Structures are given as structure tokens and as C-alpha cells.
Coordinates of C-alpha atoms and ligand atoms in Angstrom, one line a residue:
X1 CA -18.1 54.8 12.9
X2 CA -21.7 53.1 10.9
X3 CA -21.9 51.4 14.4
X4 CA -21.7 54.9 16.2
X5 CA -24.1 56.7 13.3
X6 CA -27.3 53.9 13.9
X7 CA -26.6 54.4 17.3
X8 CA -26.9 58.0 17.6
X9 CA -30.4 57.4 14.6
X10 CA -31.3 55.0 17.9
X11 CA -31.3 57.4 20.5
X12 CA -32.7 60.4 18.2
X13 CA -35.6 58.5 17.2
X14 CA -36.0 57.0 21.0
X15 CA -36.0 61.3 21.7
X16 CA -37.8 62.2 19.1
X17 CA -41.0 59.1 20.5
X18 CA -41.3 61.3 23.6
X19 CA -42.0 64.1 22.6
X20 CA -45.0 62.7 20.1
X21 CA -45.7 61.0 23.5
X22 CA -46.2 63.9 25.2
X23 CA -47.9 66.1 22.7
X24 CA -51.5 67.2 23.8
X25 CA -54.1 64.0 23.1
X26 CA -57.8 66.1 23.2
X27 CA -59.7 62.5 22.6
X28 CA -57.9 61.3 25.3
X29 CA -60.4 60.5 28.5
X30 CA -60.0 58.9 32.1
X31 CA -63.3 57.9 33.1
X32 CA -65.9 55.6 32.1
X33 CA -68.2 56.3 30.4
X34 CA -71.8 55.6 31.6
X35 CA -75.0 56.8 30.5
X36 CA -73.5 59.8 29.6
X37 CA -71.6 60.7 32.4
X38 CA -67.6 60.0 33.5
X39 CA -67.8 57.8 35.8
X40 CA -64.9 56.9 38.2
X41 CA -64.6 52.9 39.2
X42 CA -67.4 52.4 42.8
X43 CA -63.8 51.2 44.1
X44 CA -62.0 54.0 43.7
X45 CA -59.6 51.5 41.5
X46 CA -57.5 53.0 38.8
X47 CA -55.0 51.4 35.8
X48 CA -52.4 52.9 33.9
X49 CA -52.5 52.8 30.2
X50 CA -49.1 52.5 28.6
X51 CA -47.4 54.1 24.9
X52 CA -46.2 50.2 23.4
X53 CA -43.0 52.6 22.6
X54 CA -42.3 54.9 24.8
X55 CA -43.0 52.9 27.4
X56 CA -44.5 56.1 29.2
X57 CA -48.0 56.7 31.1
X58 CA -50.9 58.5 28.5
X59 CA -53.5 58.1 30.5
X60 CA -55.5 56.2 34.2
X61 CA -58.7 54.8 33.9
X62 CA -61.4 53.3 36.2
X63 CA -60.7 49.3 37.4
X64 CA -64.3 48.7 37.3
X65 CA -65.5 45.8 38.6
X66 CA -68.5 43.5 37.9
X67 CA -71.0 45.8 40.2
X68 CA -69.9 48.8 38.0
X69 CA -70.6 46.4 35.2
X70 CA -73.9 46.1 36.4
X71 CA -75.0 49.1 36.6
X72 CA -73.9 50.0 33.0
X73 CA -75.9 46.9 31.5
X74 CA -78.6 48.7 33.9
X75 CA -78.4 51.9 31.6
X76 CA -78.3 50.4 28.8
X77 CA -82.0 48.1 29.9
X78 CA -83.5 51.3 30.3
X79 CA -82.2 53.1 27.0
X80 CA -83.4 49.8 25.2
X81 CA -86.9 50.9 26.3
X82 CA -87.1 54.2 24.1
X83 CA -83.5 53.0 21.8
X84 CA -85.3 49.5 20.8
X85 CA -88.6 51.5 19.7
X86 CA -86.5 54.0 17.0
X87 CA -87.5 53.3 13.5
X88 CA -84.3 53.0 11.0
X89 CA -84.5 56.2 9.9
X90 CA -84.1 57.6 12.8
X91 CA -81.3 55.4 14.0
X92 CA -79.7 56.2 10.7
X93 CA -79.9 59.5 10.6
X94 CA -77.9 59.8 14.8
X95 CA -75.7 56.9 13.5
X96 CA -74.5 59.4 10.3
X97 CA -74.0 62.1 12.6
X98 CA -71.3 60.0 14.5
X99 CA -69.9 59.1 11.5
X100 CA -69.3 62.3 10.3
X101 CA -68.0 63.8 13.5
X102 CA -65.9 60.3 13.3
X103 CA -65.0 61.7 10.3
X104 CA -64.0 65.4 11.6
X105 CA -61.7 64.1 14.6
X106 CA -60.0 61.7 12.2
X107 CA -56.4 63.0 12.4
X108 CA -57.3 63.2 16.5
X109 CA -58.3 59.4 16.6
X110 CA -55.3 58.6 15.2
X111 CA -52.9 60.0 17.0
X112 CA -54.5 58.0 19.9
X113 CA -54.8 55.1 18.6
X114 CA -51.5 55.1 17.5
X115 CA -50.2 56.6 21.1
X116 CA -51.8 53.5 22.9
X117 CA -51.8 50.2 20.9
X118 CA -48.6 51.2 19.0
X119 CA -49.4 51.1 15.6
X120 CA -48.1 53.4 12.6
X121 CA -49.8 56.2 11.5
X122 CA -50.5 54.4 8.1
X123 CA -51.6 51.8 9.9
X124 CA -53.7 54.0 12.8
X125 CA -54.7 55.8 9.8
X126 CA -55.6 52.4 7.7
X127 CA -57.8 51.5 11.0
X128 CA -59.3 54.4 11.4
X129 CA -60.5 55.0 8.0
X130 CA -62.6 50.9 8.2
X131 CA -63.5 51.5 11.2
X132 CA -65.3 54.9 10.4
X133 CA -66.3 53.6 7.8
X134 CA -68.6 50.5 9.6
X135 CA -70.4 53.6 10.8
X136 CA -71.2 54.7 7.5
X137 CA -71.6 51.4 6.2
X138 CA -74.2 50.3 9.7
X139 CA -76.0 54.3 9.5
X140 CA -77.6 53.5 6.0
X141 CA -78.0 49.7 6.8
X142 CA -80.4 50.6 9.7
X143 CA -82.8 51.3 6.9
X144 CA -83.0 48.4 5.4
X145 CA -83.7 45.9 8.0
X146 CA -86.9 43.7 6.9
X147 CA -89.0 41.8 7.6
X148 CA -90.4 38.7 4.8
X149 CA -93.8 37.4 3.9
X150 CA -94.2 33.5 3.3
X151 CA -96.6 32.6 1.1
X152 CA -99.1 29.9 3.3
X153 CA -100.2 26.6 3.2
X154 CA -104.0 27.4 4.1
X155 CA -106.2 30.6 3.7
X156 CA -107.0 30.8 6.4
X157 CA -103.9 31.7 8.0
X158 CA -101.0 34.4 6.9
X159 CA -97.4 34.5 7.6
X160 CA -95.2 37.3 8.7
X161 CA -91.9 37.6 9.7
X162 CA -90.7 40.6 11.3
X163 CA -87.1 41.6 12.8
X164 CA -86.0 43.0 16.6
X165 CA -83.1 44.2 18.2
X166 CA -81.8 41.4 20.7
X167 CA -82.0 43.8 23.9
X168 CA -78.9 45.0 25.9
X169 CA -75.9 43.6 24.1
X170 CA -72.1 43.1 25.8
X171 CA -68.8 43.6 23.4
X172 CA -65.6 42.2 24.4
X173 CA -62.8 44.1 22.2
X174 CA -58.7 43.1 21.2
X175 CA -56.5 46.7 21.4
X176 CA -55.4 45.0 18.2
X177 CA -58.2 47.4 16.0
X178 CA -58.8 49.1 19.5
X179 CA -60.6 51.3 17.2
X180 CA -62.6 49.2 14.7
X181 CA -63.5 46.1 16.9
X182 CA -65.4 47.9 18.8
X183 CA -67.0 50.1 15.3
X184 CA -67.6 47.2 14.0
X185 CA -70.0 45.6 16.6
X186 CA -71.2 49.0 18.1
X187 CA -72.3 50.3 14.7
X188 CA -74.5 47.2 13.6
X189 CA -75.8 47.1 17.5
X190 CA -77.3 50.5 17.4
X191 CA -78.9 49.8 13.7
X192 CA -80.0 46.8 14.7
X193 CA -81.9 48.8 18.1
X194 CA -80.0 47.0 20.4
X195 CA -78.2 49.1 23.6
X196 CA -74.3 48.1 24.1
X197 CA -72.2 47.7 26.7
X198 CA -68.4 47.8 26.1
X199 CA -65.8 46.4 27.6
X200 CA -62.6 47.4 25.9
X201 CA -59.1 45.8 25.8
X202 CA -56.6 46.9 29.1
X203 CA -54.3 47.9 26.7
X204 CA -56.3 50.0 24.5
X205 CA -59.1 51.8 26.0
X206 CA -58.7 55.4 25.8
X207 CA -60.0 54.7 21.9
X208 CA -63.2 53.4 23.2
X209 CA -63.3 57.0 25.2
X210 CA -63.2 58.7 22.7
X211 CA -66.0 56.4 20.4
X212 CA -68.3 56.7 23.1
X213 CA -68.0 60.8 23.4
X214 CA -68.0 61.8 19.6
X215 CA -70.6 59.1 20.1
X216 CA -73.2 61.0 22.8
X217 CA -72.2 64.6 20.8
X218 CA -73.9 63.2 17.7
X219 CA -77.2 62.4 19.4
X220 CA -76.9 58.5 20.5
X221 CA -78.9 59.0 24.1
X222 CA -78.0 58.1 27.0
X223 CA -77.3 54.4 28.1
X224 CA -77.0 53.7 24.6
X225 CA -73.6 53.5 24.9
X226 CA -71.7 52.2 27.6
X227 CA -67.7 52.1 28.4
X228 CA -66.6 49.5 31.2
X229 CA -62.6 49.9 31.9
X230 CA -61.2 47.0 33.9
X231 CA -57.8 45.8 34.3
X232 CA -56.2 42.2 33.2
X233 CA -56.7 40.2 36.4
X234 CA -60.8 42.1 36.9
X235 CA -61.2 40.9 33.4
X236 CA -63.2 37.3 33.6
X237 CA -64.9 39.0 36.6
X238 CA -66.2 41.9 34.3
X239 CA -66.4 39.5 31.5
X240 CA -68.6 36.9 33.5
X241 CA -71.8 39.9 34.1
X242 CA -71.3 41.1 30.5
X243 CA -72.8 36.6 29.6
X244 CA -75.0 36.6 32.5
X245 CA -76.4 39.1 33.7
X246 CA -80.0 38.8 33.2
X247 CA -80.7 41.7 31.3
X248 CA -78.2 40.9 28.9
X249 CA -79.2 39.2 25.9
X250 CA -76.1 38.9 24.0
X251 CA -72.9 39.1 23.4
X252 CA -70.0 39.5 21.1
X253 CA -66.6 39.4 21.2
X254 CA -63.3 39.2 19.5
X255 CA -60.0 38.1 20.8
X256 CA -58.0 34.8 21.9
X257 CA -59.5 31.1 21.0
X258 CA -59.0 30.4 24.8
X259 CA -61.2 33.3 26.1
X260 CA -64.4 32.8 23.7
X261 CA -64.5 29.9 25.0
X262 CA -64.9 30.7 28.1
X263 CA -67.5 33.0 27.6
X264 CA -68.9 30.3 25.1
X265 CA -69.3 28.8 28.3
X266 CA -70.4 31.7 30.6
X267 CA -73.4 31.9 27.9
X268 CA -74.7 28.8 28.0
X269 CA -76.0 29.2 31.8
X270 CA -79.0 31.5 30.5
X271 CA -78.7 30.9 26.6
X272 CA -77.7 33.8 25.4
X273 CA -77.0 34.7 21.8
X274 CA -72.9 34.4 21.3
X275 CA -71.5 35.9 17.8
X276 CA -67.6 35.1 18.4
X277 CA -64.4 36.2 16.6
X278 CA -61.1 34.5 17.4
X279 CA -58.1 33.6 16.9
X280 CA -57.0 32.7 12.8
X281 CA -53.6 30.9 11.4
X282 CA -54.3 31.8 7.9
X283 CA -51.7 29.8 5.5
X284 CA -50.2 31.8 2.4
X285 CA -49.8 29.9 -0.5
X286 CA -48.2 30.5 -3.7
X287 CA -48.5 28.0 -6.6
X288 CA -46.5 28.0 -9.1
X289 CA -47.5 30.0 -12.4
X290 CA -48.7 32.4 -9.6
X291 CA -47.8 36.1 -10.2
X292 CA -44.7 35.8 -7.6
X293 CA -44.4 39.9 -7.9
X294 CA -48.1 40.5 -7.0
X295 CA -47.6 37.9 -4.2
X296 CA -44.6 39.4 -2.0
X297 CA -46.8 42.8 -2.3
X298 CA -49.3 40.6 -0.9
X299 CA -47.5 38.9 1.4
X300 CA -46.1 41.9 2.4
X301 CA -49.5 43.9 2.6
X302 CA -51.3 40.6 4.6
X303 CA -48.6 40.0 7.2
X304 CA -46.7 42.9 8.3
X305 CA -50.1 44.9 8.4
X306 CA -49.9 45.6 12.6
X307 CA -46.7 44.3 13.0
X308 CA -48.1 40.6 12.3
X309 CA -50.5 41.2 15.0
X310 CA -53.9 41.0 12.6
X311 CA -55.9 38.0 12.7
X312 CA -55.9 37.5 9.3
X313 CA -52.5 38.1 8.9
X314 CA -50.4 35.6 7.0
X315 CA -49.6 32.9 9.2
X316 CA -47.8 29.9 7.7
X317 CA -46.9 30.8 3.6
X318 CA -47.0 27.4 1.8
X319 CA -44.9 28.6 -1.8
X320 CA -44.7 25.2 -4.4
X321 CA -41.4 23.7 -4.9
X322 CA -40.3 25.3 -8.1
X323 CA -41.0 29.3 -7.0
X324 CA -40.1 28.7 -3.9
X325 CA -36.6 30.1 -4.4
X326 CA -37.6 33.0 -5.6
X327 CA -40.7 33.8 -3.5
X328 CA -38.7 33.8 -0.7
X329 CA -35.5 36.2 -2.2
X330 CA -38.2 38.8 -3.3
X331 CA -39.9 38.6 -0.4
X332 CA -36.2 38.8 2.0
X333 CA -35.7 41.7 -0.5
X334 CA -39.1 43.5 0.7
X335 CA -38.9 42.7 3.4
X336 CA -35.4 44.7 4.1
X337 CA -37.5 48.0 3.1
X338 CA -39.5 48.0 6.6
X339 CA -38.8 50.2 8.5
X340 CA -39.1 48.7 12.6
X341 CA -39.5 52.2 14.6
X342 CA -41.6 54.7 16.3
X343 CA -45.0 54.3 15.6
X344 CA -45.5 58.3 15.2
X345 CA -43.0 58.8 13.1
X346 CA -44.4 58.8 9.4
X347 CA -41.6 56.8 7.7
X348 CA -42.3 53.4 9.9
X349 CA -43.6 50.4 8.9
X350 CA -43.2 48.3 12.2
X351 CA -43.8 49.7 15.6
X352 CA -43.5 47.8 18.5
X353 CA -45.9 44.8 19.7
X354 CA -48.1 45.3 22.7
X355 CA -47.1 44.6 25.9
X356 CA -44.3 42.2 27.1
X357 CA -46.0 39.1 27.7
X358 CA -46.5 39.0 23.8
X359 CA -43.2 39.7 22.8
X360 CA -41.8 37.0 24.6
X361 CA -44.6 34.9 23.4
X362 CA -43.0 35.8 19.2
X363 CA -39.5 35.5 20.2
X364 CA -40.1 32.1 22.3
X365 CA -42.1 30.8 19.0
X366 CA -38.4 32.7 16.8
X367 CA -36.4 30.8 19.2
X368 CA -38.0 28.1 19.5
X369 CA -37.2 27.5 15.7
X370 CA -34.1 28.0 15.6
X371 CA -33.2 25.8 18.6
X372 CA -34.7 23.1 16.4
X373 CA -33.3 23.5 13.2
X374 CA -34.8 26.3 11.3
X375 CA -32.9 28.8 9.1
X376 CA -33.0 32.8 10.0
X377 CA -33.3 33.9 6.2
X378 CA -33.7 37.9 8.2
X379 CA -33.8 39.3 11.3
X380 CA -34.3 36.3 14.5
X381 CA -34.2 38.8 16.9
X382 CA -35.0 41.7 19.5
X383 CA -34.5 45.2 18.4
X384 CA -33.5 46.3 21.8
X385 CA -31.7 50.0 21.1
X386 CA -35.5 50.8 20.2
X387 CA -37.0 49.6 23.1
X388 CA -38.2 46.1 24.7
X389 CA -41.0 45.6 22.1
X390 CA -39.4 45.7 19.1
X391 CA -39.1 42.9 17.2
X392 CA -37.1 42.8 13.9
X393 CA -39.1 41.8 10.7
X394 CA -38.5 38.1 10.5
X395 CA -37.9 35.5 7.6
X396 CA -37.6 31.5 9.0
X397 CA -36.6 28.8 6.5
X398 CA -36.6 24.7 6.8
X399 CA -39.2 25.1 9.6
X400 CA -41.5 21.9 10.3
X401 CA -44.6 20.6 12.2
X402 CA -42.4 20.2 15.4
X403 CA -41.7 24.1 15.7
X404 CA -44.3 25.9 17.6
X405 CA -44.1 29.0 14.7
X406 CA -45.6 25.9 11.9
X407 CA -48.7 25.7 15.0
X408 CA -49.4 28.3 16.4
X409 CA -50.8 31.9 15.6
X410 CA -47.8 33.7 16.1
X411 CA -49.3 37.4 16.1
X412 CA -45.6 39.0 15.4
X413 CA -43.5 39.8 12.3
X414 CA -42.7 36.4 11.1
X415 CA -42.7 34.6 8.3
X416 CA -42.5 31.5 7.8
X417 CA -42.3 29.4 4.5
X418 CA -42.8 26.0 3.6
X419 CA -41.8 24.0 0.9
X420 CA -44.7 21.6 -1.1
X421 CA -44.8 19.8 -3.9
X422 CA -48.5 19.4 -5.4
X423 CA -51.4 21.2 -4.4
X424 CA -53.1 18.1 -2.3
X425 CA -50.1 18.8 0.0
X426 CA -51.0 22.2 0.2
X427 CA -54.5 21.9 1.5
X428 CA -53.5 19.4 3.1
X429 CA -51.0 21.0 5.4
X430 CA -53.3 24.7 4.9
X431 CA -56.5 22.6 6.3
X432 CA -54.3 20.8 9.2
X433 CA -55.6 23.2 12.3
X434 CA -57.9 24.2 14.3
X435 CA -58.4 27.5 13.1
X436 CA -60.3 28.9 10.1
X437 CA -60.4 32.4 9.6
X438 CA -59.2 33.7 6.8
X439 CA -56.8 32.2 4.3
X440 CA -54.3 32.8 1.0
X441 CA -53.2 32.3 -2.1
X442 CA -52.2 33.0 -5.8
X443 CA -52.6 31.1 -9.0
X444 CA -53.2 31.9 -12.0
X445 CA -55.4 28.9 -12.8
X446 CA -59.0 30.1 -13.2
X447 CA -59.6 26.4 -12.5
X448 CA -57.5 26.0 -9.5
X449 CA -59.2 29.3 -8.7
X450 CA -62.1 28.3 -8.2
X451 CA -61.1 24.7 -6.6
X452 CA -58.7 25.7 -3.9
X453 CA -60.8 28.7 -3.2
X454 CA -63.8 26.0 -1.8
X455 CA -61.6 24.0 -0.7
X456 CA -59.7 25.6 1.5
X457 CA -61.5 25.4 5.6
X458 CA -61.6 29.4 6.1
X459 CA -64.8 31.6 6.2
X460 CA -63.0 34.0 4.4
X461 CA -60.5 33.5 1.5
X462 CA -58.0 36.5 -0.9
X463 CA -58.0 34.9 -4.5
X464 CA -54.7 36.7 -5.7
X465 CA -55.5 39.0 -2.6
X466 CA -54.0 40.2 0.6
X467 CA -55.7 42.7 1.6
X468 CA -59.8 41.5 1.9
X469 CA -61.2 43.7 4.9
X470 CA -64.0 46.2 3.8
X471 CA -67.3 47.6 5.6
X472 CA -69.6 45.7 2.4
X473 CA -68.2 42.1 3.0
X474 CA -69.3 39.1 5.5
X475 CA -65.8 39.2 8.3
X476 CA -66.4 36.0 9.9
X477 CA -64.4 32.1 10.7
X478 CA -65.3 28.8 10.9
X479 CA -63.9 26.1 13.0
X480 CA -62.6 27.6 16.0
X481 CA -62.2 31.0 14.7
X482 CA -65.6 31.8 15.6
X483 CA -69.3 32.2 14.2
X484 CA -71.3 34.7 13.2
X485 CA -70.4 37.1 10.8
X486 CA -69.2 41.3 11.0
X487 CA -69.7 44.2 8.3
X488 CA -72.2 43.4 5.6
X489 CA -75.9 43.3 5.8
X490 CA -75.1 40.1 7.5
X491 CA -73.8 42.2 10.5
X492 CA -77.0 43.2 12.0
X493 CA -77.9 39.3 12.1
X494 CA -76.3 39.1 15.4
X495 CA -77.9 41.9 17.3
X496 CA -81.3 40.9 16.0
X497 CA -84.1 38.0 16.1
X498 CA -86.8 36.6 13.4
X499 CA -89.8 36.8 15.6
X500 CA -92.7 35.2 13.2
X501 CA -96.0 36.1 13.5
X502 CA -98.9 34.3 11.9
X503 CA -102.3 35.9 11.4
X504 CA -105.1 34.0 12.0
X505 CA -108.1 34.6 9.2
X506 CA -111.7 34.6 9.1
X507 CA -112.6 31.5 6.5
X508 CA -113.0 33.6 2.8
Ligands
LIG1 P1 -57.9 38.2 24.7 O1 -56.9 37.7 25.4 O2 -59.1 37.0 24.7 O3 -58.6 39.6 24.8 C1 -59.2 40.2 24.3 C2 -60.7 41.0 25.2 O4 -61.2 39.4 26.1 C3 -60.1 41.8 26.0 O5 -60.9 43.2 26.4 C4 -59.2 40.8 26.8 O6 -59.4 42.2 28.7 C5 -60.7 40.1 27.3 N1 -60.5 39.4 28.6 C6 -59.9 38.5 28.8 N2 -59.9 37.1 29.5 C7 -61.0 37.9 29.8 C8 -61.9 37.0 30.1 N3 -61.8 35.3 31.4 N4 -63.3 37.3 30.4 C9 -64.4 38.0 29.4 N5 -63.1 39.2 29.3 C10 -61.7 38.6 28.8 O7 -57.1 38.3 22.7 P2 -56.5 39.3 22.9 O8 -54.8 38.4 23.6 O9 -56.7 40.8 23.5 O10 -56.0 39.8 21.2 C11 -55.8 39.3 20.0 C12 -56.7 37.3 20.0 O11 -57.4 37.8 19.5 C13 -56.2 36.7 18.5 O12 -56.0 35.5 18.7 C14 -56.0 37.6 17.1 O13 -56.9 36.3 16.1 C15 -57.6 37.7 17.9 N6 -58.5 38.7 17.3 C16 -59.5 37.8 16.2 C17 -60.2 39.1 15.2 C18 -61.4 38.1 14.8 O14 -61.7 39.5 14.4 N7 -61.5 37.7 14.8 C19 -59.3 39.8 15.3 C20 -59.2 40.7 16.1 C21 -57.8 39.9 16.6 P3 -58.1 42.3 28.4 O15 -57.4 43.2 27.4 O16 -57.8 42.9 30.2 O17 -57.1 41.0 29.0

């Protein structure tokens, strides 16, 4: 009987998913956006965009190539000749209008985001609010891009530093935050006076197109924002063009470390400016004496955001031996409350993974750990009755360094817990990776808080806090997690350069 009820629930959910996904998406577009025109690929080719939960086709968009990308770069270059000359205040007014339109269209953006990324509505809502806040933030920062007057060592010279926009910038973004990864870059780029060509991920181009449409409505002039869509096999050629075209001054990339390294080398030939926001492998350390309930809440928020497909998601939970069992029991209890299901249902907390290869990678890591002796406390398999991409929230214990999940970025709803004895041991495990994006720890000892915060080899640290993203703070990593900062006033630095003016004066 219980099995029948569960089966019917799944059937009902799948039918509800199909109904929800067939709803009209008013901001959905099926053309790319170049110089304020909705355009097809010159070749006429298209590719399909799928809903990860219903697996139905949501739209088709142009499959553009390097020649299409070159046209977008030329449009951006032409636009830069005037946009680059505008005042900070003029750019601020337009960015503010864009922000207001994003807020007006928030509900529609959330639906579109959830549909193409598979993110539960609550998560899509959080992303859209964060993404919008970045445009608001940079509309304010546009007026605060300052130079400096430097004290000269001689009376016959005056030294002035001014900040100037880079020029045309290429923005390449991933599928896991289709809205915020674009606004975090484009907001800063436009505020600085740059123009841009955006290449969104194959899985999530629709949000990028909707953002461009609203930017145009807000008064962003033709050519200042362009969106070039292409499928995965075409990404390398388009990416090369976006790095190497002589009219491109710089690139900003968010995505995997492997692709980041490739783009870094693509940029070397032209010595192009580059900012890289790459993969993470965040440690989440719980010291004895920490507030365990707070640590568990932080762990749930940090790990299960976007079904674990977040670059700053906790990847390795390191728990001091005397609180290990209590922490794990409390965490398991909270994990059981996470509802896996239709992203467009308000009760869902965990949605599908983005695509089949991502699903295979995550479940492959779980199976590898099980084969090597890990204990599965919770989950451990796909929820195939919901679809092909739903992975159960999984809690693995008795993991060791021989297992993939111990060393690699998991990017799924899988918690891996490791026991440690001393602070030194925790730090040694935490820092034993090539990644250095975010790290988290929980302690009630103020001395330990300061010591560990400084000792973690990461660009960002959450201390007794699992959610750290905000427009006001500088987001970015060290080591193989990349360089450059997004958000904050530092976000402007990536899209501007310092020019030194030396005024020679007559002897006073
Ligand atoms: P990805 O494979 O590196 O893709 C990112 C973007 O690069 C997509 O638009 C992709 O296009 C494009 N791309 C792929 N191959 C390319 C090439 N040869 N030349 C130019 N562009 C290319 O990464 P992902 O799987 O989408 O995203 C997950 C990764 O991003 C994770 O490692 C995560 O940690 C990282 N991430 C980092 C941050 C951060 O702020 N540090 C934020 C979010 C995600 P296609 O989609 O068409 O392949």
C-alpha cells in the first residue's frame, strides 16, 4: 500500500511538472541578441534547450560560430566608442533603470531560471534577488570610480592616476547561476564603461537573453550588451574568438578550472586581461565547542544550495572527533526533511541535476566511495521514479583519500564527513587541495576563529556562517580557483585599468 501511494505521488509530480513546464514564459527568446537585433546564426543552425526536470524542449536558440561571435565583437567595439565616453552618472542612471526592470520582471525571471536550470523556485528566487542586487550595486558604484593624485617627489611634476574602461570584454558564464554570474560581470563591466559580448552556457541561454532584452528596454544602447549562443561542441571555437579577437581587451570567465586554464592560455597570445572564477572544493570544519545546531543549519544552507551545484558549496565536512557523532546525527535528521522533487513546486528543496553527464559524474563518485568501503548513512542513489537526473540527498561516512569524493569537487547533493583530532590536522586536510575558493568553520573560540581564518588557503571564509554571497563583498578565489574579484568596489578593477598622467610644469 505504502509503495502504491509513493508511486502515485511520483506520477502526480511528473504530471504536475509537465503542466508547469508548458506554461508560457514571456521573457523566453529563440534568437541571439547582437547590436539590439534578435538574430539567427549565419549558418541557420540551432540547438535545443531542455528542462532538466521534465526533459522536454523549452526552446531552440541559434547555434552561433566564431564568425557570428566576430560580428558581436565588432558591434561591441563600435558601441564602446560612445559608451566608453559617457560619465559615471549617465551609466548609473541606465543601470538603475535596468535594475528596476529586473525587479518588475522578477517573477518571470524566476520561472525562466527554474525552468532551464532545474533550480527549485525558492533557489531561483534567491538567485534572481542576488543577481538583481548586483546591478543595483554597480549602478551605485558607476559614480564612484575614482582616480588619485599622488604626492610628487619633485616640484616640476604632478602625478595623477585615472581609471579608464578596458574596452570590449567577453563574458563566459556557467549554467549553475544563469542570472547572477552574468549580472556580477556585466554590471561591473558596464559601470566601468566597457561594452560586452556574453556567451552563456549551452544548458541555460534563455536567462541571458531575457537579461539582454530588459537591458535594452532600460536604455542600454545598441552594441553595449550582446549575447552569442552556441552549443557545447561549438564552445571552444567561439571561446577562442572571444579571447583572441584583436578588438577584445579582456575576458571574464566563470566555470571549471580545466576550461579556465584553456582560456588563460588563449589570452596569452594577445596579452589580454583576464579574470577567472573557477572551481572550488570548500572545507567545512566543525570544531568541538562550536554551536552544533548553528553548524548543522549552516551546513544544510551551504551544501544544498542549488542541489549542491554551487562553486562555494561545502565539499568536505571535517568534524572534530568528540562532536562527530552528534553533528552527523543532527545533520542526518535535517537532511531527511529535504524534499526532492519538481523545481516548480514550492515545496521542493532539491531539484534535478543539470544534465546527464553531471548526474553520471555525481553518482559515479558515490559508487566509487561505496566500492572503496564508505558507509552510506542516507541516500546513495538516483531517484529514478522522478526522472533521470534526480540524485537523493546523500550522507557518506568512513571516506578516505583514495576516494574521488574526498579529493574532487562533487557538485551534487552529497555530504562527505571526515573525522579529525587536532586543529593542525583539520587545516592540513582543508588546505591539501589545489582549489582555494571558499572555506567555512564553526567555533566558539575567538582566538581559534582568527587563527583558522588566516590559515585557510581560500579567497573567502565563512566563520560560523554558511551563506556568504552578497553584492557588497569581494567574491573570488586563490590557487587554481582563479584570480580577480567580483562584486564589491573591487569588481570594477577587473574592467578598468589605471592610467598614470605625469604633468611636467615650469619651475615655480
Ligand atoms: P564549464 O564546462 O567550464 O563551462 C563554463 C562556460 O564555459 C560555459 O559557458 C561553457 O559552454 C563554456 N566553455 C566550455 N568549454 C569551453 C571552451 N573550450 N572555450 C570557451 N568556453 C567554453 O563549467 P560548468 O560545468 O558549466 O560549471 C561548473 C564549474 O564552474 C564548477 O567547477 C564550478 O565550481 C565553477 N563555478 C565557479 C564559480 C566561481 O565563482 N568561482 C561560480 C559558478 C561555477 P557550454 O555550456 O556550452 O559547455
